[in-house]
XYZ file of C-alpha atoms in Angstrom:
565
model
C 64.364 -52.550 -17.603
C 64.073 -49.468 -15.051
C 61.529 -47.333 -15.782
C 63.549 -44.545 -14.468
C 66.008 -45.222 -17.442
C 63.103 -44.646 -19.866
C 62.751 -40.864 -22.024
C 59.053 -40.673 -20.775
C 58.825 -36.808 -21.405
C 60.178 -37.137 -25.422
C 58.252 -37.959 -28.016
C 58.995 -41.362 -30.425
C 55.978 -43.272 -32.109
C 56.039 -46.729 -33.215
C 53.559 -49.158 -33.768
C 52.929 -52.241 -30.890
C 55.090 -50.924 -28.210
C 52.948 -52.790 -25.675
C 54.081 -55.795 -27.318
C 57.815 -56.207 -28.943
C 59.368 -58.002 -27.530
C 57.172 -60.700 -27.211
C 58.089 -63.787 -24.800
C 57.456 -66.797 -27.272
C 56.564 -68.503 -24.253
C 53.987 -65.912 -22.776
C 52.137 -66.470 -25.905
C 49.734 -68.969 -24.188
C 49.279 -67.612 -21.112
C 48.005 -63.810 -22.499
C 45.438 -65.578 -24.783
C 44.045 -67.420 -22.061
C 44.280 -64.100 -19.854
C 42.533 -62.172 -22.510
C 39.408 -64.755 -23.436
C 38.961 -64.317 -19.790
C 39.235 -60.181 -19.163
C 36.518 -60.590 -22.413
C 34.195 -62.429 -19.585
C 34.665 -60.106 -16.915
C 34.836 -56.554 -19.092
C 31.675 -57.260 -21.000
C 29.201 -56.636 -17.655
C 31.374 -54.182 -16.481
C 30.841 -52.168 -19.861
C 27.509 -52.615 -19.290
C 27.040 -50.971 -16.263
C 29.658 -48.208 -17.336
C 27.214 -47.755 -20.569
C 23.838 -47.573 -18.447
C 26.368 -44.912 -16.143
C 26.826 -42.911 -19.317
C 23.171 -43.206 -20.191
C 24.069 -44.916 -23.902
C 22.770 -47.934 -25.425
C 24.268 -51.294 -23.774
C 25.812 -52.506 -27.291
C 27.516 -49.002 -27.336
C 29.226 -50.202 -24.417
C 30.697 -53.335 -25.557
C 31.713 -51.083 -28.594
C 34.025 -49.765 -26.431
C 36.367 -52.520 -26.144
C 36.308 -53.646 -29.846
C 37.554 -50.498 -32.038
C 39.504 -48.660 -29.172
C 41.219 -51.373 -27.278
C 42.487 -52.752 -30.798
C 44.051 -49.199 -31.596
C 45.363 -48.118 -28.537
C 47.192 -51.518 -28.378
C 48.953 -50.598 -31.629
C 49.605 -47.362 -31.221
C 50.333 -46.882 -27.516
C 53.261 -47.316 -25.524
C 52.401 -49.004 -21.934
C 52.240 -52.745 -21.656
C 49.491 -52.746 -19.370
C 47.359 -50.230 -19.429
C 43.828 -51.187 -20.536
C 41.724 -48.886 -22.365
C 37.778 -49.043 -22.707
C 34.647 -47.406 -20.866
C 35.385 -45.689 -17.623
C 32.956 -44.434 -14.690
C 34.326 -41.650 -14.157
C 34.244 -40.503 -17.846
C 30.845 -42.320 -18.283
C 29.461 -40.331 -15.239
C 31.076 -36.730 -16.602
C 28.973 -37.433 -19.908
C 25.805 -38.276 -18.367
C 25.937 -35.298 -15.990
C 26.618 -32.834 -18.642
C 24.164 -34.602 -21.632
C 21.316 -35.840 -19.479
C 19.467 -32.340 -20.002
C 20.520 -31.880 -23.460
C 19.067 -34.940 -24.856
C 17.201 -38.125 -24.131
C 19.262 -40.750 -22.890
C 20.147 -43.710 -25.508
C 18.560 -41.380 -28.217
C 20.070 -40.750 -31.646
C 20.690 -36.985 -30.521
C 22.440 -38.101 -27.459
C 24.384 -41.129 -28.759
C 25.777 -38.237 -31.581
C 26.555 -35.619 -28.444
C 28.510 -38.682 -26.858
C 30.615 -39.684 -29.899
C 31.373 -35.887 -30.512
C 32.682 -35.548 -27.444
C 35.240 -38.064 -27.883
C 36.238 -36.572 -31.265
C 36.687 -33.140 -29.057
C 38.450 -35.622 -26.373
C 40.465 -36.663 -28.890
C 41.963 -33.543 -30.021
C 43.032 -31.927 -26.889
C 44.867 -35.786 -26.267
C 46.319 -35.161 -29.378
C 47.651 -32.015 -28.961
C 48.879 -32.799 -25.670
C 51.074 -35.627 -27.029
C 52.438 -33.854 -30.042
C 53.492 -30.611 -27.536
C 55.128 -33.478 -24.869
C 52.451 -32.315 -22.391
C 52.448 -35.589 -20.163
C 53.815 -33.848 -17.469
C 50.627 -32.097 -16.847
C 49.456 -35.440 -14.979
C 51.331 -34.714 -12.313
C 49.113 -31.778 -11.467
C 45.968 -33.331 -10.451
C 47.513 -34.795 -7.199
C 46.322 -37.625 -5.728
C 44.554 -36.022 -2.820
C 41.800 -34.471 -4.990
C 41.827 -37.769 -7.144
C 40.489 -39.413 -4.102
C 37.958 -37.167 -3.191
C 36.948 -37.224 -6.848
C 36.455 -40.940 -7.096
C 34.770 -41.452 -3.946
C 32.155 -38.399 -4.924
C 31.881 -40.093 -8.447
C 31.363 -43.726 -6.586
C 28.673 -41.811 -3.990
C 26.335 -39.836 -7.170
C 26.795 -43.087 -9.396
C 25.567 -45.541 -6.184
C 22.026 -43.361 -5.570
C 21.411 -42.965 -9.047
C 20.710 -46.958 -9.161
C 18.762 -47.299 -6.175
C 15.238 -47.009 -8.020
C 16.584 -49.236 -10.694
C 17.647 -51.935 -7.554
C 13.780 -51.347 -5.624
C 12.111 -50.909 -9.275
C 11.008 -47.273 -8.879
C 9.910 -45.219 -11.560
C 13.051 -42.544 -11.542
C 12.208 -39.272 -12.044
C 14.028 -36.602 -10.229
C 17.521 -35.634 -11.851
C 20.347 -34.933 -9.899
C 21.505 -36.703 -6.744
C 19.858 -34.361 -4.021
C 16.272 -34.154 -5.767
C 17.031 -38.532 -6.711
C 17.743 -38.513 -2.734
C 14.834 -36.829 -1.671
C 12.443 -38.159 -3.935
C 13.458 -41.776 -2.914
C 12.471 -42.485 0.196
C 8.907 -40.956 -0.818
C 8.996 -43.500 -3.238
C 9.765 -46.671 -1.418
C 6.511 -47.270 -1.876
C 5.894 -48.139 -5.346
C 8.848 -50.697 -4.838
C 8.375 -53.873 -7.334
C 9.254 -57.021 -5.222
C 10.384 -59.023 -8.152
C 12.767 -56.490 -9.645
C 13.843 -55.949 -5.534
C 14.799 -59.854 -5.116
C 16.613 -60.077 -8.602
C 18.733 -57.100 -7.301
C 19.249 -58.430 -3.736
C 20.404 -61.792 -6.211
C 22.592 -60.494 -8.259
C 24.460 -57.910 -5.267
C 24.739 -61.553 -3.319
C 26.256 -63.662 -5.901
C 28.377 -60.686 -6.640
C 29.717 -59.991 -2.988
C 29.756 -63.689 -1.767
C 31.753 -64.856 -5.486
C 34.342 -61.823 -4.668
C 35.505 -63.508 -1.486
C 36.232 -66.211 -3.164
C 38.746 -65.111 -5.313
C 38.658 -62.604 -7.805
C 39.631 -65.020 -10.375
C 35.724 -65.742 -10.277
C 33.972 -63.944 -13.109
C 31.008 -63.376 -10.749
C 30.044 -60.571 -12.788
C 29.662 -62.646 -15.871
C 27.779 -65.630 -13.982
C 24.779 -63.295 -12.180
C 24.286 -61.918 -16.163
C 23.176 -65.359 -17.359
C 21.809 -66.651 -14.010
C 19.682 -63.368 -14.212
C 18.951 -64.241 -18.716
C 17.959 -68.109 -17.653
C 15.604 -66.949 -14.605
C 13.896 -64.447 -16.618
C 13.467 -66.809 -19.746
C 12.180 -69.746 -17.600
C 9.938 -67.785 -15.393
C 8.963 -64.893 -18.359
C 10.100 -62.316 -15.066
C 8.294 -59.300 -17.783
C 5.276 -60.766 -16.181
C 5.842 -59.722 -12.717
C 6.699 -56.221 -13.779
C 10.863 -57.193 -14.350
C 11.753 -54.524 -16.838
C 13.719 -56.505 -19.028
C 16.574 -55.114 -22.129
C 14.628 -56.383 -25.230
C 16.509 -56.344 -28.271
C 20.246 -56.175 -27.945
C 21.408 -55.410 -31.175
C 24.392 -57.195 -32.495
C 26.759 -56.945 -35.244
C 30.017 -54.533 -35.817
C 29.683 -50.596 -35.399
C 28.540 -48.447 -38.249
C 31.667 -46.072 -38.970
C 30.076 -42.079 -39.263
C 31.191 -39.265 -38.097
C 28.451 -38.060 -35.586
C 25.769 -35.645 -36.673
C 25.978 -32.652 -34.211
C 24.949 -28.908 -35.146
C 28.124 -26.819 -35.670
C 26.111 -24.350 -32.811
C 26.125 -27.390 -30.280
C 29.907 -27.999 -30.230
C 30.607 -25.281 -27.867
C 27.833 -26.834 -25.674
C 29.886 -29.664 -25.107
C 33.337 -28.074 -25.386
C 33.524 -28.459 -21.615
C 32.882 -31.855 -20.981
C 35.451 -32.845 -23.360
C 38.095 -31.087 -21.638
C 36.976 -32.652 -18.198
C 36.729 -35.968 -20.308
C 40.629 -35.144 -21.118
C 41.651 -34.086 -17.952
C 40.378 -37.283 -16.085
C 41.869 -39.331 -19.071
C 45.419 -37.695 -18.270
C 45.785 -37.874 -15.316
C 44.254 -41.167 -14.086
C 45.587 -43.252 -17.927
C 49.091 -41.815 -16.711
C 48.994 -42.777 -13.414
C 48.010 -46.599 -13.834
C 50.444 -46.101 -16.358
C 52.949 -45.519 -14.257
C 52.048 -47.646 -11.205
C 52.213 -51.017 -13.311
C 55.181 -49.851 -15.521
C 56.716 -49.706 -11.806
C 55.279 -53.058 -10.607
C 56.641 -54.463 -13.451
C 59.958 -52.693 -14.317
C 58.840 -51.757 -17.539
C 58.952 -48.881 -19.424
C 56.360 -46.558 -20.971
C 56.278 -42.676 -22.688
C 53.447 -40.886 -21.617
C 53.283 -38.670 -24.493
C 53.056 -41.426 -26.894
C 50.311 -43.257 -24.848
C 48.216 -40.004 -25.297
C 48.624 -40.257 -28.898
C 47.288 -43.545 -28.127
C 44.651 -42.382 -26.671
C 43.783 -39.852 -28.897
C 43.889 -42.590 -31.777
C 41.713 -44.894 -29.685
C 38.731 -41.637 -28.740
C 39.157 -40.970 -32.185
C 37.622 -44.546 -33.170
C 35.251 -44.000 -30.639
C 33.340 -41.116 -31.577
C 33.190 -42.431 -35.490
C 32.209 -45.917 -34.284
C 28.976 -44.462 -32.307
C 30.578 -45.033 -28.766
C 31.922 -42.506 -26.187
C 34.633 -41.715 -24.251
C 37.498 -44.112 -23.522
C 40.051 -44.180 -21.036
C 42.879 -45.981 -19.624
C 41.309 -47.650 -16.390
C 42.491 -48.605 -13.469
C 40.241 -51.472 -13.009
C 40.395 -53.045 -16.490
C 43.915 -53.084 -15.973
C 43.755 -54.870 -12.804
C 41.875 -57.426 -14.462
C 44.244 -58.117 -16.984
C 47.021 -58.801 -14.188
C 45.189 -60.402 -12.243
C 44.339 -63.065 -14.992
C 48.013 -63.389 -16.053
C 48.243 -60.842 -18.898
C 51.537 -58.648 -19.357
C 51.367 -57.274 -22.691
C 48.567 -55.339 -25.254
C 48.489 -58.901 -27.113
C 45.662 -59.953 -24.009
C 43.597 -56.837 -25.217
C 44.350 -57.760 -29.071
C 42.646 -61.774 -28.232
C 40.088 -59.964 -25.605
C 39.015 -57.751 -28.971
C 39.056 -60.846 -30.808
C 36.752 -62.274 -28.110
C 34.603 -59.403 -28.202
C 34.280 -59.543 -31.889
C 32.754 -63.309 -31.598
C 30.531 -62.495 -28.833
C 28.674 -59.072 -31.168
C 28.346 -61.626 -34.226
C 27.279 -64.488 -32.314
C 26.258 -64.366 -29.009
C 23.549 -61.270 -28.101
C 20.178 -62.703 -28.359
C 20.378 -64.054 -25.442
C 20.657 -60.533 -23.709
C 17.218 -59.386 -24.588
C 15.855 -61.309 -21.523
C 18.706 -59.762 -19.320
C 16.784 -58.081 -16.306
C 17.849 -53.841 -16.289
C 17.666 -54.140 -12.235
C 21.077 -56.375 -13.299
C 22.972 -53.695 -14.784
C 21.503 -51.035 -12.102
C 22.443 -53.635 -9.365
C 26.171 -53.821 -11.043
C 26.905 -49.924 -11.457
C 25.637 -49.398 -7.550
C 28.614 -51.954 -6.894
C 31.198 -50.014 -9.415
C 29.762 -46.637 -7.436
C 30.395 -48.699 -3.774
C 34.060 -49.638 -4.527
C 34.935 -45.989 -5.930
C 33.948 -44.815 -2.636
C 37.638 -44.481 -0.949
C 36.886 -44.943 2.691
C 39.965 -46.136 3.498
C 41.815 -43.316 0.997
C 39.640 -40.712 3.017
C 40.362 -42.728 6.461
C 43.877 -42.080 5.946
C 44.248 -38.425 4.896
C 41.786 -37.548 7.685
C 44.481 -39.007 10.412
C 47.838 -37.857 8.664
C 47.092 -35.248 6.873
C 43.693 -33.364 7.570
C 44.311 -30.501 5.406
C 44.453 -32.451 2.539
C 41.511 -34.398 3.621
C 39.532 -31.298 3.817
C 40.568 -30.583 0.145
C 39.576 -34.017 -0.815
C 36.137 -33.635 1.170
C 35.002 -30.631 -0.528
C 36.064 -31.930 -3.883
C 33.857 -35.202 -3.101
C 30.693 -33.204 -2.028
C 31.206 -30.783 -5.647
C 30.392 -34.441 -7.141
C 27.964 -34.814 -5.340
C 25.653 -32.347 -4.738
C 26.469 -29.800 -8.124
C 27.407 -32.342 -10.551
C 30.680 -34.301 -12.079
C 32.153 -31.734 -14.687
C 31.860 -28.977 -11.464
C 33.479 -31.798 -9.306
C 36.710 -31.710 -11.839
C 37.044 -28.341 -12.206
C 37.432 -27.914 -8.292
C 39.654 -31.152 -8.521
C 41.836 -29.139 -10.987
C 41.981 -25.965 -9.062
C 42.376 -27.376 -5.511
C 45.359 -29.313 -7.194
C 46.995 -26.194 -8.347
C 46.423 -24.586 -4.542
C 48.105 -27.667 -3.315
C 50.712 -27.275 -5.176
C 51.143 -23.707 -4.933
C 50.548 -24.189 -1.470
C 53.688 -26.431 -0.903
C 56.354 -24.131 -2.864
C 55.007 -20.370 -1.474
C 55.606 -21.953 1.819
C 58.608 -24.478 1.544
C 60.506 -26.105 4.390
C 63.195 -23.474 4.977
C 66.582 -24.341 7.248
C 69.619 -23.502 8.639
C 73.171 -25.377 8.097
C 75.564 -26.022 10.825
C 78.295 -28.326 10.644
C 77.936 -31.784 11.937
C 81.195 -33.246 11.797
C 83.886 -34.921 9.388
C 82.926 -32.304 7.484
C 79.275 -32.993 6.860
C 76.481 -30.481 7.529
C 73.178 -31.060 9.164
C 69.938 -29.116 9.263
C 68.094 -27.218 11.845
C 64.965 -25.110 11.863
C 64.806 -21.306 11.031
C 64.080 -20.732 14.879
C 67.069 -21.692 16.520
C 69.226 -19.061 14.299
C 72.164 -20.527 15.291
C 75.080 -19.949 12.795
C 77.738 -22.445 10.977
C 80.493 -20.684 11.887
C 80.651 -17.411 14.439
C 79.647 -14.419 12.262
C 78.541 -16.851 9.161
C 74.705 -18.310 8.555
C 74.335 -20.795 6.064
C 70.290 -20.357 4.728
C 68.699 -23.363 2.492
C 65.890 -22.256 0.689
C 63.623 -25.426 0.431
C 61.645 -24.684 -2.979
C 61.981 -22.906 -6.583
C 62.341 -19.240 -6.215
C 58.948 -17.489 -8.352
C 57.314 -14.593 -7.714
C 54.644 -16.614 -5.216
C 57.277 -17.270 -2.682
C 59.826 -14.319 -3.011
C 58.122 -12.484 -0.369
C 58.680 -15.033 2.219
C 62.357 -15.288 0.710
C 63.191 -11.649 1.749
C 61.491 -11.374 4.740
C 62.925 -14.419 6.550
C 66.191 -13.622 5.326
C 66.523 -10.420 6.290
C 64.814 -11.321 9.755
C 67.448 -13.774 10.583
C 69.834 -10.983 9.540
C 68.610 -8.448 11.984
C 68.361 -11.230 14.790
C 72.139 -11.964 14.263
C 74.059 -8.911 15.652
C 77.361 -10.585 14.850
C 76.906 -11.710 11.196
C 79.190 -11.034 8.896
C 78.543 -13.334 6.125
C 74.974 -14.432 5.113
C 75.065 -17.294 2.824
C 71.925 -18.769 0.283
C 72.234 -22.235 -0.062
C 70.754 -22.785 -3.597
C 70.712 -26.610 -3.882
C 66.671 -26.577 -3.983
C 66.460 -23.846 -6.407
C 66.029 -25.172 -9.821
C 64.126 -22.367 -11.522
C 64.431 -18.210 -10.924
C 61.497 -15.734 -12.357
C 62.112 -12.206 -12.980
C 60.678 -11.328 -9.911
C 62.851 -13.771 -7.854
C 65.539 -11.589 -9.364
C 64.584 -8.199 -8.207
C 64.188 -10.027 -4.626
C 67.500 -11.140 -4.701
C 68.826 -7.360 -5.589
C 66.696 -6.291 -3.035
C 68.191 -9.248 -0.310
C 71.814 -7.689 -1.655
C 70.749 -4.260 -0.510
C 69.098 -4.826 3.043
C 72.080 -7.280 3.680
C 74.593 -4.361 2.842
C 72.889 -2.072 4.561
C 73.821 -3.884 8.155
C 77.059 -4.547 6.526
C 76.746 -7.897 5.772
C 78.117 -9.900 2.922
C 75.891 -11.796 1.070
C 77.424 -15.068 -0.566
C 75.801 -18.266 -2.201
C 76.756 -22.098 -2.687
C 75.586 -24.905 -5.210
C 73.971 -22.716 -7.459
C 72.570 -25.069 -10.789
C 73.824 -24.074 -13.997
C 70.134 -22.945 -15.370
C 69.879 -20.475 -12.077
C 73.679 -19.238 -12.381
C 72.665 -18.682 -16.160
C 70.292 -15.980 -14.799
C 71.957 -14.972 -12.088
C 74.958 -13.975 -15.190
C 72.497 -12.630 -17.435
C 70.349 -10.187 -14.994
C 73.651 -8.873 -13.283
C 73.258 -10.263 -10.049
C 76.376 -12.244 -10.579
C 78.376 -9.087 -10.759
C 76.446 -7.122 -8.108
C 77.379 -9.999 -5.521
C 80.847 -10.703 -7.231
C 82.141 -14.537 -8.496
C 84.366 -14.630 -5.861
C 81.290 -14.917 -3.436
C 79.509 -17.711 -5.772
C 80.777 -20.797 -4.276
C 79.965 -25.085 -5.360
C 79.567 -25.937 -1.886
C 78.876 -24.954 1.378
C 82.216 -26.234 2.909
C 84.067 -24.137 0.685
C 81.764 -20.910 2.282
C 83.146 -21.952 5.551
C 86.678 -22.021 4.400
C 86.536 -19.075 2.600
C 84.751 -17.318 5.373
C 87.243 -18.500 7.746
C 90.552 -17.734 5.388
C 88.725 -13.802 5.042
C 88.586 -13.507 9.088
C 92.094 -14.703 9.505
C 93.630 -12.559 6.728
C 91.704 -9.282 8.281
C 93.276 -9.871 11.773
């Protein structure tokens, strides 16, 4: 299937999407995939939890109840939903001076803001609002991520050396450090150094390895054997087991507003980084997906969430590298990873009570180090250093205000971007080339198609940002060419026309006359000729001067210079 061919703006739910049809065959091969995902996404949880400041069993929470939904109900294959760090980060920064971390009061905040989460995902997948993913561009992703990856990394450091942490923030946590180096535990120091080595050196070896998985219980049987506690090893205690407790959270009416914010950054990263994995592996795979139903999906699966006593879930990049990486094509690896899960919570947690916390800090400083784009940040500092700028700024927001700042400037740099590319579009001149094809030439060389005729393509929609430019650069070329006779718009790239675009237009009409100039266009789009009819500019400029292509200007230019002679 091409994903091109798929209706990804319109809305059509049905259950198990990700699934039908199922390849008989596959069967095998996603169970296997999933039982092993289940090994490499419990730690990871983990660490996103202790991000996110909420209990550890929280975190495994988050692939039991959500995972199983969204693999119903949504519409990608592939994408994998579950605890995120940049989510997990956004709620810490915003609750960690509202309530105690891991409290009752905080664990409530959390699952409210995935109900609020939720709602906005809903909306925005019953009102076909996908598209709005393709706002937060890439550029500002990066420098996102890589601030995220920088404030997550130096919020572990005193849980890697054993410090006592108590400066909030990452400038006072980055200051107060070094200060603090030393009151460093040496025990808690070498079970860090440990667990980063077996980590690192396992990861060369193939990723494949759940290395993750294998420092956890390395780290459970040294601290049983050698009762680390002794030596001043902060250790978990008692890791509670067992299924969620389905309630809806218990957060004052008053508070909601509180949090109203972070649930809309929650959303915002949710959109636009579930949609673009999305999309990447529906690519890599030439599958299809619907955006708008995969935020239902969502919605369904932060829904779960915040009743089951967990947070925020989103579709992640990572998880979902996992999967394909251990063989898994289809939602029916998350289904047997939830199944997985589900045995571990009944079975298998008393062993974590002995689990060492410099593990988990030791784990989310690696999560922060590979969110850290260099090479993302490399690049758009040699080819493109405006954008790099944009990302830079939007990295050190992260860092030095907070995460829910950080996506608010992500948001509005993205818009600038954008606005930035259409108010200043890549305007040209036609000539012909030969054989009757045209080619293109910059603004600069005002050199004309035909003597007494300039062919002008306007590069962008026509709005009331760029309509300025429009008329100015028009009617400059106009005064430069002393000859013209015919000035022709070349409308291919204009999609759209605002009201203001219009009056710019009448106003291009009336300079051009003025020097006695004609003013004709060519491949005007049925939505911009329907304006064009409707606002009268079709009769100011006459339809005998509206033409389908720019050959046919020449011709007609040609046929009124011979019949005038």
């Amino acid at each position: 299937m091409n994903p091109a061919k798929n209706p990804r703006r319109s809305f059509h739910l049905s259950l198990f999407q990700g699934i039908l049809p199922l390849n008989v065959k596959q069967i095998p091969l996603e169970i296997v995939a999933g039982i092993t995902f289940a090994a490499f996404a419990i730690p990871e949880v983990m660490g996103y939890t202790r991000i996110a400041g909420m209990p550890l069993v929280t975190g495994v929470y988050t692939i039991l109840l959500p995972m199983l939904v969204f693999a119903i109900f949504g519409s990608s294959r592939h994408l994998v939903v579950g605890a995120d760090s940049a989510t997990a980060a956004i709620i810490a920064s915003g609750l960690g001076t509202m309530a105690l971390p891991e409290s009752p009061q905080y664990i409530a905040y959390a699952s409210m803001i995935a109900l609020l989460a939720a709602i906005l995902l809903l909306l925005a997948g019953i009102l076909q609002l996908g598209f709005l993913a393709d706002f937060l561009s890439h550029t500002v992703l990066i420098g996102f991520l890589t601030g995220v990856g920088i404030r997550i990394s130096i919020s572990q450091l005193s849980g890697i050396f054993g410090i006592p942490q108590g400066a909030y923030g990452t400038p006072m946590q980055t200051a107060s450090f070094f200060p603090d180096l030393a009151l460093i535990n040496l025990p808690t120091f070498l079970v860090s150094l440990s667990v980063i080595g077996i980590i690192v050196l396992s990861g060369r070896i193939g990723n494949k390895f759940p290395s993750a998985l294998l420092a956890i219980f390395g780290a459970i049987a040294a601290s049983w054997v050698l009762d680390l506690s002794s030596y001043g090893v902060t250790i978990l205690g008692t890791f509670p087991g067992g299924l969620p407790h389905l309630s809806f959270p218990q957060v004052p009416l008053s508070d909601v507003p509180k949090i109203l914010d972070l649930s809309v950054a929650c959303f915002i990263v949710i959109l636009a980084q579930s949609a673009a994995t999305s999309r990447a592996y529906a690519m890599k795979f030439s599958d299809t997906f619907n955006e708008n139903v995969d935020l239902i999906g969502l919605s369904l699966a932060n829904a779960v969430a915040g009743i089951s006593g967990t947070f925020v879930v989103n579709g992640s990049p990572t998880k979902t590298e996992m999967v394909k990486s251990a063989g898994g094509r289809t939602q029916l690896t998350q289904l047997t990873t939830v199944l997985t899960v589900l045995m571990v919570l009944l079975f298998f947690t008393r062993p974590f009570a002995y689990l060492p916390r410099a593990v988990l800090s030791s784990m989310v400083f690696l999560i922060g180090l590979r969110l850290i784009d260099i090479e993302g940040m490399t690049a758009l500092h040699k080819q493109r250093p405006v954008e790099f700028a944009v990302a830079l700024i939007t990295a050190m927001t992260v860092v030095v205000i907070g995460v829910e700042q950080g996506i608010v400037i992500a948001v509005v740099l993205s818009i600038i971007a954008h606005l930035r590319h259409s108010y200043r579009p890549l305007n040209l001149l036609l000539v012909p080339k030969g054989g009757g094809t045209m080619r293109t030439i910059p603004l600069e060389k005002g050199q004309q198609a035909v003597e007494g005729l300039l062919i002008y393509r306007f590069g962008s929609n026509l709005y009331f940002a760029n309509e300025n430019r429009f008329t100015e650069e028009i009617i400059e070329l106009a005064k430069k060419n002393i000859s013209l006779k015919w000035f022709c718009i070349s409308a291919t790239n204009i999609g759209d026309i605002d009201f203001t675009a219009v009056e710019a237009l009448k106003k291009v009409y009336t300079q051009l006359q003025k020097l006695g100039i004609t003013l004709v266009l060519s491949e005007v789009v049925p939505p911009v000729m329907n304006e064009l009819d409707r606002d009268g500019i079709t009769g100011m400029i006459g339809k005998d001067h509206i033409f389908e292509s720019v050959q046919d200007v020449i011709e007609a230019y040609k046929n009124s210079i011979d019949s005038s002679r």
